[in-house]
Amino acid sequence: MSEFLAAVLAFPTIAYSVLLALAVLYWLTVIIGALDIDLFSPEVGDAGGDMATGGHHGHGFLEFLSVGRVPVTITASVFLFLGWFLCMLAELLVRAPLASVVSGPVFSLALIPASMIPAVVITGLVVRPLRHLFNLVSEHGEAGLVGRMVRISSLTVDHQFGTAVCDNAGPGILMNVFCRHGVQMKRDDMAVVVEFDASNNLYLVAPFSHVPTDVETIVTDNAGLPPVSSPAQASTPPPAVSLERRMEPPQ
């Protein structure tokens, strides 16, 4: 156990350990925000990501990591775990045999690229199959959702954090949303999508507080309309009028 703790606290493993702990804490807040401790919440059909995605669709390094096609939070979490795992293996299995040949600081510095490069390569290969899970195309996603009403699904929405579900047409779509500074919404509030940020794959939403939530509200709103005439009155035919000329008797 002491060797394990020493490996966790050694450099550069400690950096991965801290960042990985933050990633775990982040995913716990996402799960709590999405489920609200309610495992029987309404299901979501198409997923649009988990809080934030990258905005680059170019080739090369970012394309290899599927940045812009897979949420950055997933890619970063996979990378941190792999980097931490490789560092732990090196600390537990390699440092001691090389202690007589390589000094501790040199080994620690060499471990930075030795862990990062394989972690990047493996991360790119792991997240590539996830690309098709986060595609929102045509009128069912991206700019086609502007003007749609959505329901807030996270605990809160502010200018940095939030998710919402658009379920007024077909299966629900989980969206990464944010609002302007000074505006805050909570779970189950209704909002309207006012803008799509294609560079970050985020939706700007605004509160929509005057949306009827049930049929009774709609019926109440229509209570002041004049009654419709009864079918019996509407179907009463007018009296018949004869078009024949009456024959007068000869004088």
PDB file of C-alpha atoms in Angstrom:
ATOM      1  CA  MET A   1       0.000   0.000   0.000  1.00  0.00           C
ATOM      2  CA  SER A   2       2.838   2.365   0.823  1.00  0.00           C
ATOM      3  CA  GLU A   3       4.421   1.712  -2.584  1.00  0.00           C
ATOM      4  CA  PHE A   4       1.119   2.486  -4.279  1.00  0.00           C
ATOM      5  CA  LEU A   5       0.747   5.787  -2.418  1.00  0.00           C
ATOM      6  CA  ALA A   6       4.357   6.686  -3.172  1.00  0.00           C
ATOM      7  CA  ALA A   7       3.726   6.038  -6.864  1.00  0.00           C
ATOM      8  CA  VAL A   8       0.542   8.146  -6.818  1.00  0.00           C
ATOM      9  CA  LEU A   9       2.332  11.069  -5.164  1.00  0.00           C
ATOM     10  CA  ALA A  10       5.462  10.859  -7.326  1.00  0.00           C
ATOM     11  CA  PHE A  11       6.051  13.309 -10.184  1.00  0.00           C
ATOM     12  CA  PRO A  12       4.574  13.360 -12.821  1.00  0.00           C
ATOM     13  CA  THR A  13       1.960  10.878 -11.597  1.00  0.00           C
ATOM     14  CA  ILE A  14       0.719  13.390  -9.031  1.00  0.00           C
ATOM     15  CA  ALA A  15      -0.310  15.759 -11.832  1.00  0.00           C
ATOM     16  CA  TYR A  16      -2.358  13.039 -13.517  1.00  0.00           C
ATOM     17  CA  SER A  17      -3.798  12.027 -10.146  1.00  0.00           C
ATOM     18  CA  VAL A  18      -5.077  15.530  -9.383  1.00  0.00           C
ATOM     19  CA  LEU A  19      -6.518  16.086 -12.850  1.00  0.00           C
ATOM     20  CA  LEU A  20      -8.087  12.631 -12.889  1.00  0.00           C
ATOM     21  CA  ALA A  21      -9.694  13.305  -9.505  1.00  0.00           C
ATOM     22  CA  LEU A  22     -11.161  16.536 -10.910  1.00  0.00           C
ATOM     23  CA  ALA A  23     -12.450  14.625 -13.927  1.00  0.00           C
ATOM     24  CA  VAL A  24     -14.148  12.075 -11.685  1.00  0.00           C
ATOM     25  CA  LEU A  25     -15.698  14.889  -9.650  1.00  0.00           C
ATOM     26  CA  TYR A  26     -16.902  16.523 -12.864  1.00  0.00           C
ATOM     27  CA  TRP A  27     -18.580  13.336 -14.099  1.00  0.00           C
ATOM     28  CA  LEU A  28     -20.249  12.869 -10.721  1.00  0.00           C
ATOM     29  CA  THR A  29     -21.752  16.359 -10.968  1.00  0.00           C
ATOM     30  CA  VAL A  30     -22.903  15.615 -14.530  1.00  0.00           C
ATOM     31  CA  ILE A  31     -24.577  12.372 -13.414  1.00  0.00           C
ATOM     32  CA  ILE A  32     -26.222  14.042 -10.423  1.00  0.00           C
ATOM     33  CA  GLY A  33     -27.319  16.977 -12.565  1.00  0.00           C
ATOM     34  CA  ALA A  34     -28.716  14.774 -15.321  1.00  0.00           C
ATOM     35  CA  LEU A  35     -30.464  12.275 -13.052  1.00  0.00           C
ATOM     36  CA  ASP A  36     -31.180  14.542 -10.073  1.00  0.00           C
ATOM     37  CA  ILE A  37     -30.942  11.373  -7.924  1.00  0.00           C
ATOM     38  CA  ASP A  38     -33.930  10.057  -9.886  1.00  0.00           C
ATOM     39  CA  LEU A  39     -33.187   6.913 -11.817  1.00  0.00           C
ATOM     40  CA  PHE A  40     -36.639   6.924 -13.408  1.00  0.00           C
ATOM     41  CA  SER A  41     -36.418  10.263 -15.203  1.00  0.00           C
ATOM     42  CA  PRO A  42     -37.709  10.434 -18.804  1.00  0.00           C
ATOM     43  CA  GLU A  43     -35.384   8.772 -21.266  1.00  0.00           C
ATOM     44  CA  VAL A  44     -33.347  10.757 -23.744  1.00  0.00           C
ATOM     45  CA  GLY A  45     -33.121   9.616 -27.336  1.00  0.00           C
ATOM     46  CA  ASP A  46     -30.243  11.254 -29.167  1.00  0.00           C
ATOM     47  CA  ALA A  47     -27.301  12.516 -27.174  1.00  0.00           C
ATOM     48  CA  GLY A  48     -25.539  15.692 -28.091  1.00  0.00           C
ATOM     49  CA  GLY A  49     -22.577  15.497 -25.770  1.00  0.00           C
ATOM     50  CA  ASP A  50     -21.652  15.968 -22.139  1.00  0.00           C
ATOM     51  CA  MET A  51     -21.341  19.626 -21.393  1.00  0.00           C
ATOM     52  CA  ALA A  52     -18.833  20.798 -23.963  1.00  0.00           C
ATOM     53  CA  THR A  53     -17.357  19.778 -27.246  1.00  0.00           C
ATOM     54  CA  GLY A  54     -14.490  21.136 -29.230  1.00  0.00           C
ATOM     55  CA  GLY A  55     -15.074  23.333 -32.227  1.00  0.00           C
ATOM     56  CA  HIS A  56     -12.447  22.209 -34.717  1.00  0.00           C
ATOM     57  CA  HIS A  57     -13.212  19.905 -37.608  1.00  0.00           C
ATOM     58  CA  GLY A  58      -9.817  20.065 -39.273  1.00  0.00           C
ATOM     59  CA  HIS A  59      -7.399  17.307 -40.093  1.00  0.00           C
ATOM     60  CA  GLY A  60      -4.232  16.221 -38.335  1.00  0.00           C
ATOM     61  CA  PHE A  61      -3.796  16.035 -34.611  1.00  0.00           C
ATOM     62  CA  LEU A  62      -7.238  17.370 -33.604  1.00  0.00           C
ATOM     63  CA  GLU A  63      -8.973  15.181 -36.161  1.00  0.00           C
ATOM     64  CA  PHE A  64      -7.117  12.137 -34.839  1.00  0.00           C
ATOM     65  CA  LEU A  65      -8.405  12.907 -31.337  1.00  0.00           C
ATOM     66  CA  SER A  66     -11.926  13.438 -32.768  1.00  0.00           C
ATOM     67  CA  VAL A  67     -12.014  16.962 -31.328  1.00  0.00           C
ATOM     68  CA  GLY A  68     -15.249  18.576 -32.463  1.00  0.00           C
ATOM     69  CA  ARG A  69     -16.866  15.211 -33.078  1.00  0.00           C
ATOM     70  CA  VAL A  70     -16.603  13.704 -29.602  1.00  0.00           C
ATOM     71  CA  PRO A  71     -17.068  15.841 -26.470  1.00  0.00           C
ATOM     72  CA  VAL A  72     -13.746  17.151 -25.196  1.00  0.00           C
ATOM     73  CA  THR A  73     -14.657  16.053 -21.682  1.00  0.00           C
ATOM     74  CA  ILE A  74     -14.732  12.412 -22.797  1.00  0.00           C
ATOM     75  CA  THR A  75     -11.469  12.681 -24.737  1.00  0.00           C
ATOM     76  CA  ALA A  76      -9.720  14.448 -21.864  1.00  0.00           C
ATOM     77  CA  SER A  77     -10.982  11.927 -19.313  1.00  0.00           C
ATOM     78  CA  VAL A  78      -9.716   8.990 -21.368  1.00  0.00           C
ATOM     79  CA  PHE A  79      -6.347  10.685 -21.862  1.00  0.00           C
ATOM     80  CA  LEU A  80      -5.950  11.450 -18.151  1.00  0.00           C
ATOM     81  CA  PHE A  81      -6.784   7.905 -17.148  1.00  0.00           C
ATOM     82  CA  LEU A  82      -4.358   6.393 -19.649  1.00  0.00           C
ATOM     83  CA  GLY A  83      -1.590   8.818 -18.685  1.00  0.00           C
ATOM     84  CA  TRP A  84      -2.138   8.079 -15.006  1.00  0.00           C
ATOM     85  CA  PHE A  85      -2.159   4.330 -15.639  1.00  0.00           C
ATOM     86  CA  LEU A  86       1.090   4.407 -17.659  1.00  0.00           C
ATOM     87  CA  CYS A  87       2.796   6.532 -15.020  1.00  0.00           C
ATOM     88  CA  MET A  88       1.699   4.146 -12.297  1.00  0.00           C
ATOM     89  CA  LEU A  89       3.103   1.180 -14.228  1.00  0.00           C
ATOM     90  CA  ALA A  90       6.403   2.985 -14.722  1.00  0.00           C
ATOM     91  CA  GLU A  91       6.620   3.972 -11.063  1.00  0.00           C
ATOM     92  CA  LEU A  92       5.848   0.493  -9.774  1.00  0.00           C
ATOM     93  CA  LEU A  93       7.711  -1.616 -12.316  1.00  0.00           C
ATOM     94  CA  VAL A  94      10.444   0.455 -13.963  1.00  0.00           C
ATOM     95  CA  ARG A  95      11.765   3.096 -11.554  1.00  0.00           C
ATOM     96  CA  ALA A  96      13.330   0.685  -9.059  1.00  0.00           C
ATOM     97  CA  PRO A  97      15.246  -1.446 -11.639  1.00  0.00           C
ATOM     98  CA  LEU A  98      16.615   1.724 -13.279  1.00  0.00           C
ATOM     99  CA  ALA A  99      17.425   3.534 -10.035  1.00  0.00           C
ATOM    100  CA  SER A 100      21.121   2.596 -10.287  1.00  0.00           C
ATOM    101  CA  VAL A 101      21.380   3.836 -13.867  1.00  0.00           C
ATOM    102  CA  VAL A 102      19.013   6.821 -14.089  1.00  0.00           C
ATOM    103  CA  SER A 103      18.621   9.401 -11.359  1.00  0.00           C
ATOM    104  CA  GLY A 104      15.194  10.150  -9.949  1.00  0.00           C
ATOM    105  CA  PRO A 105      14.721  13.654 -11.488  1.00  0.00           C
ATOM    106  CA  VAL A 106      15.844  12.441 -14.929  1.00  0.00           C
ATOM    107  CA  PHE A 107      13.473   9.476 -14.748  1.00  0.00           C
ATOM    108  CA  SER A 108      10.589  11.777 -13.749  1.00  0.00           C
ATOM    109  CA  LEU A 109      11.270  14.184 -16.627  1.00  0.00           C
ATOM    110  CA  ALA A 110      11.585  11.321 -19.121  1.00  0.00           C
ATOM    111  CA  LEU A 111       8.316   9.877 -17.872  1.00  0.00           C
ATOM    112  CA  ILE A 112       6.379  12.954 -19.036  1.00  0.00           C
ATOM    113  CA  PRO A 113       6.700  12.290 -22.801  1.00  0.00           C
ATOM    114  CA  ALA A 114       6.897   8.539 -22.211  1.00  0.00           C
ATOM    115  CA  SER A 115       3.390   8.656 -20.729  1.00  0.00           C
ATOM    116  CA  MET A 116       1.833  11.427 -22.814  1.00  0.00           C
ATOM    117  CA  ILE A 117       2.689  10.147 -26.292  1.00  0.00           C
ATOM    118  CA  PRO A 118       1.264   6.617 -25.866  1.00  0.00           C
ATOM    119  CA  ALA A 119      -1.726   8.051 -23.988  1.00  0.00           C
ATOM    120  CA  VAL A 120      -2.524  10.399 -26.884  1.00  0.00           C
ATOM    121  CA  VAL A 121      -2.262   7.600 -29.447  1.00  0.00           C
ATOM    122  CA  ILE A 122      -4.412   5.184 -27.453  1.00  0.00           C
ATOM    123  CA  THR A 123      -6.953   7.932 -26.674  1.00  0.00           C
ATOM    124  CA  GLY A 124      -7.385   8.709 -30.362  1.00  0.00           C
ATOM    125  CA  LEU A 125      -8.032   5.055 -31.116  1.00  0.00           C
ATOM    126  CA  VAL A 126     -10.437   4.607 -28.192  1.00  0.00           C
ATOM    127  CA  VAL A 127     -12.669   7.633 -28.850  1.00  0.00           C
ATOM    128  CA  ARG A 128     -12.851   7.200 -32.634  1.00  0.00           C
ATOM    129  CA  PRO A 129     -15.716   4.639 -32.486  1.00  0.00           C
ATOM    130  CA  LEU A 130     -17.718   7.124 -30.382  1.00  0.00           C
ATOM    131  CA  ARG A 131     -18.017   9.671 -33.187  1.00  0.00           C
ATOM    132  CA  HIS A 132     -21.331   8.405 -34.558  1.00  0.00           C
ATOM    133  CA  LEU A 133     -22.921   8.635 -31.102  1.00  0.00           C
ATOM    134  CA  PHE A 134     -22.653  12.426 -31.039  1.00  0.00           C
ATOM    135  CA  ASN A 135     -23.822  13.376 -34.522  1.00  0.00           C
ATOM    136  CA  LEU A 136     -26.666  15.928 -34.701  1.00  0.00           C
ATOM    137  CA  VAL A 137     -27.437  16.673 -38.315  1.00  0.00           C
ATOM    138  CA  SER A 138     -30.116  18.175 -40.579  1.00  0.00           C
ATOM    139  CA  GLU A 139     -33.273  19.668 -39.067  1.00  0.00           C
ATOM    140  CA  HIS A 140     -33.006  17.440 -35.994  1.00  0.00           C
ATOM    141  CA  GLY A 141     -29.901  19.154 -34.627  1.00  0.00           C
ATOM    142  CA  GLU A 142     -27.451  22.015 -34.779  1.00  0.00           C
ATOM    143  CA  ALA A 143     -28.928  25.186 -36.326  1.00  0.00           C
ATOM    144  CA  GLY A 144     -32.195  23.376 -36.989  1.00  0.00           C
ATOM    145  CA  LEU A 145     -32.965  23.563 -33.266  1.00  0.00           C
ATOM    146  CA  VAL A 146     -32.929  27.363 -33.146  1.00  0.00           C
ATOM    147  CA  GLY A 147     -36.376  28.563 -32.131  1.00  0.00           C
ATOM    148  CA  ARG A 148     -37.339  25.260 -30.495  1.00  0.00           C
ATOM    149  CA  MET A 149     -38.548  25.028 -26.928  1.00  0.00           C
ATOM    150  CA  VAL A 150     -36.381  22.928 -24.609  1.00  0.00           C
ATOM    151  CA  ARG A 151     -36.602  21.698 -21.036  1.00  0.00           C
ATOM    152  CA  ILE A 152     -33.640  22.230 -18.712  1.00  0.00           C
ATOM    153  CA  SER A 153     -32.278  18.855 -17.598  1.00  0.00           C
ATOM    154  CA  SER A 154     -29.291  19.890 -15.456  1.00  0.00           C
ATOM    155  CA  LEU A 155     -29.647  21.265 -11.943  1.00  0.00           C
ATOM    156  CA  THR A 156     -28.825  24.774 -13.159  1.00  0.00           C
ATOM    157  CA  VAL A 157     -27.900  26.603 -16.350  1.00  0.00           C
ATOM    158  CA  ASP A 158     -25.625  29.634 -16.381  1.00  0.00           C
ATOM    159  CA  HIS A 159     -23.195  31.233 -18.832  1.00  0.00           C
ATOM    160  CA  GLN A 160     -20.813  28.262 -18.533  1.00  0.00           C
ATOM    161  CA  PHE A 161     -22.717  25.093 -17.707  1.00  0.00           C
ATOM    162  CA  GLY A 162     -25.982  23.414 -18.571  1.00  0.00           C
ATOM    163  CA  THR A 163     -27.884  20.755 -20.470  1.00  0.00           C
ATOM    164  CA  ALA A 164     -31.388  20.729 -21.915  1.00  0.00           C
ATOM    165  CA  VAL A 165     -33.668  18.296 -23.713  1.00  0.00           C
ATOM    166  CA  CYS A 166     -35.599  19.111 -26.865  1.00  0.00           C
ATOM    167  CA  ASP A 167     -38.427  16.579 -27.027  1.00  0.00           C
ATOM    168  CA  ASN A 168     -41.193  18.397 -28.909  1.00  0.00           C
ATOM    169  CA  ALA A 169     -40.481  16.612 -32.179  1.00  0.00           C
ATOM    170  CA  GLY A 170     -39.531  12.956 -32.197  1.00  0.00           C
ATOM    171  CA  PRO A 171     -37.113  11.426 -29.691  1.00  0.00           C
ATOM    172  CA  GLY A 172     -35.526  13.726 -27.140  1.00  0.00           C
ATOM    173  CA  ILE A 173     -32.217  15.399 -27.982  1.00  0.00           C
ATOM    174  CA  LEU A 174     -29.788  16.130 -25.159  1.00  0.00           C
ATOM    175  CA  MET A 175     -28.116  19.470 -25.826  1.00  0.00           C
ATOM    176  CA  ASN A 176     -25.187  21.390 -24.359  1.00  0.00           C
ATOM    177  CA  VAL A 177     -26.584  24.819 -23.492  1.00  0.00           C
ATOM    178  CA  PHE A 178     -25.602  28.070 -21.816  1.00  0.00           C
ATOM    179  CA  CYS A 179     -27.284  31.398 -21.162  1.00  0.00           C
ATOM    180  CA  ARG A 180     -26.153  35.002 -20.990  1.00  0.00           C
ATOM    181  CA  HIS A 181     -24.431  36.548 -17.993  1.00  0.00           C
ATOM    182  CA  GLY A 182     -26.820  37.381 -15.178  1.00  0.00           C
ATOM    183  CA  VAL A 183     -29.400  34.805 -16.281  1.00  0.00           C
ATOM    184  CA  GLN A 184     -29.823  31.523 -14.460  1.00  0.00           C
ATOM    185  CA  MET A 185     -32.315  28.715 -14.917  1.00  0.00           C
ATOM    186  CA  LYS A 186     -33.006  25.556 -12.971  1.00  0.00           C
ATOM    187  CA  ARG A 187     -34.083  22.017 -13.752  1.00  0.00           C
ATOM    188  CA  ASP A 188     -37.446  21.596 -15.576  1.00  0.00           C
ATOM    189  CA  ASP A 189     -37.598  25.283 -16.551  1.00  0.00           C
ATOM    190  CA  MET A 190     -38.721  25.893 -20.128  1.00  0.00           C
ATOM    191  CA  ALA A 191     -36.388  27.795 -22.441  1.00  0.00           C
ATOM    192  CA  VAL A 192     -36.095  28.639 -26.120  1.00  0.00           C
ATOM    193  CA  VAL A 193     -33.013  28.157 -28.283  1.00  0.00           C
ATOM    194  CA  VAL A 194     -31.972  31.546 -29.659  1.00  0.00           C
ATOM    195  CA  GLU A 195     -28.570  30.808 -31.167  1.00  0.00           C
ATOM    196  CA  PHE A 196     -26.258  27.949 -32.149  1.00  0.00           C
ATOM    197  CA  ASP A 197     -22.519  28.279 -31.557  1.00  0.00           C
ATOM    198  CA  ALA A 198     -21.084  26.017 -34.243  1.00  0.00           C
ATOM    199  CA  SER A 199     -17.469  26.548 -33.129  1.00  0.00           C
ATOM    200  CA  ASN A 200     -18.172  24.981 -29.728  1.00  0.00           C
ATOM    201  CA  ASN A 201     -21.336  22.999 -30.550  1.00  0.00           C
ATOM    202  CA  LEU A 202     -23.273  24.882 -27.856  1.00  0.00           C
ATOM    203  CA  TYR A 203     -26.776  26.338 -27.826  1.00  0.00           C
ATOM    204  CA  LEU A 204     -27.626  29.719 -26.344  1.00  0.00           C
ATOM    205  CA  VAL A 205     -30.980  29.545 -24.560  1.00  0.00           C
ATOM    206  CA  ALA A 206     -33.228  32.142 -22.986  1.00  0.00           C
ATOM    207  CA  PRO A 207     -35.983  31.696 -20.379  1.00  0.00           C
ATOM    208  CA  PHE A 208     -39.450  31.019 -21.723  1.00  0.00           C
ATOM    209  CA  SER A 209     -41.622  31.392 -18.646  1.00  0.00           C
ATOM    210  CA  HIS A 210     -45.060  31.675 -20.252  1.00  0.00           C
ATOM    211  CA  VAL A 211     -45.363  28.198 -21.732  1.00  0.00           C
ATOM    212  CA  PRO A 212     -48.525  26.216 -20.833  1.00  0.00           C
ATOM    213  CA  THR A 213     -47.455  23.086 -18.977  1.00  0.00           C
ATOM    214  CA  ASP A 214     -50.681  21.034 -19.212  1.00  0.00           C
ATOM    215  CA  VAL A 215     -53.956  20.758 -21.018  1.00  0.00           C
ATOM    216  CA  GLU A 216     -55.935  22.286 -18.151  1.00  0.00           C
ATOM    217  CA  THR A 217     -54.040  25.542 -18.573  1.00  0.00           C
ATOM    218  CA  ILE A 218     -54.921  25.637 -22.251  1.00  0.00           C
ATOM    219  CA  VAL A 219     -58.589  24.933 -21.499  1.00  0.00           C
ATOM    220  CA  THR A 220     -58.624  27.686 -18.869  1.00  0.00           C
ATOM    221  CA  ASP A 221     -57.112  30.151 -21.291  1.00  0.00           C
ATOM    222  CA  ASN A 222     -59.911  29.405 -23.765  1.00  0.00           C
ATOM    223  CA  ALA A 223     -62.692  29.743 -21.182  1.00  0.00           C
ATOM    224  CA  GLY A 224     -63.555  33.275 -22.314  1.00  0.00           C
ATOM    225  CA  LEU A 225     -64.291  32.314 -25.911  1.00  0.00           C
ATOM    226  CA  PRO A 226     -67.954  32.469 -27.026  1.00  0.00           C
ATOM    227  CA  PRO A 227     -69.779  29.107 -27.053  1.00  0.00           C
ATOM    228  CA  VAL A 228     -70.186  27.301 -30.303  1.00  0.00           C
ATOM    229  CA  SER A 229     -73.769  27.022 -31.523  1.00  0.00           C
ATOM    230  CA  SER A 230     -75.384  23.636 -30.952  1.00  0.00           C
ATOM    231  CA  PRO A 231     -75.579  21.177 -33.846  1.00  0.00           C
ATOM    232  CA  ALA A 232     -79.391  21.202 -33.694  1.00  0.00           C
ATOM    233  CA  GLN A 233     -79.505  24.959 -34.228  1.00  0.00           C
ATOM    234  CA  ALA A 234     -76.908  24.872 -36.911  1.00  0.00           C
ATOM    235  CA  SER A 235     -78.711  22.137 -38.849  1.00  0.00           C
ATOM    236  CA  THR A 236     -82.249  23.652 -38.829  1.00  0.00           C
ATOM    237  CA  PRO A 237     -83.165  24.201 -42.497  1.00  0.00           C
ATOM    238  CA  PRO A 238     -84.797  27.513 -43.602  1.00  0.00           C
ATOM    239  CA  PRO A 239     -88.468  27.494 -44.712  1.00  0.00           C
ATOM    240  CA  ALA A 240     -89.058  26.438 -48.309  1.00  0.00           C
ATOM    241  CA  VAL A 241     -89.978  29.126 -50.821  1.00  0.00           C
ATOM    242  CA  SER A 242     -92.037  28.192 -53.897  1.00  0.00           C
ATOM    243  CA  LEU A 243     -90.833  29.551 -57.201  1.00  0.00           C
ATOM    244  CA  GLU A 244     -94.012  28.618 -59.162  1.00  0.00           C
ATOM    245  CA  ARG A 245     -96.445  31.383 -60.215  1.00  0.00           C
ATOM    246  CA  ARG A 246     -99.886  31.027 -58.662  1.00  0.00           C
ATOM    247  CA  MET A 247    -102.586  30.521 -61.344  1.00  0.00           C
ATOM    248  CA  GLU A 248    -105.396  33.095 -61.079  1.00  0.00           C
ATOM    249  CA  PRO A 249    -108.976  32.017 -62.053  1.00  0.00           C
ATOM    250  CA  PRO A 250    -110.433  33.633 -65.257  1.00  0.00           C
ATOM    251  CA  GLN A 251    -112.797  36.588 -64.728  1.00  0.00           C
TER     252      GLN A 251
END
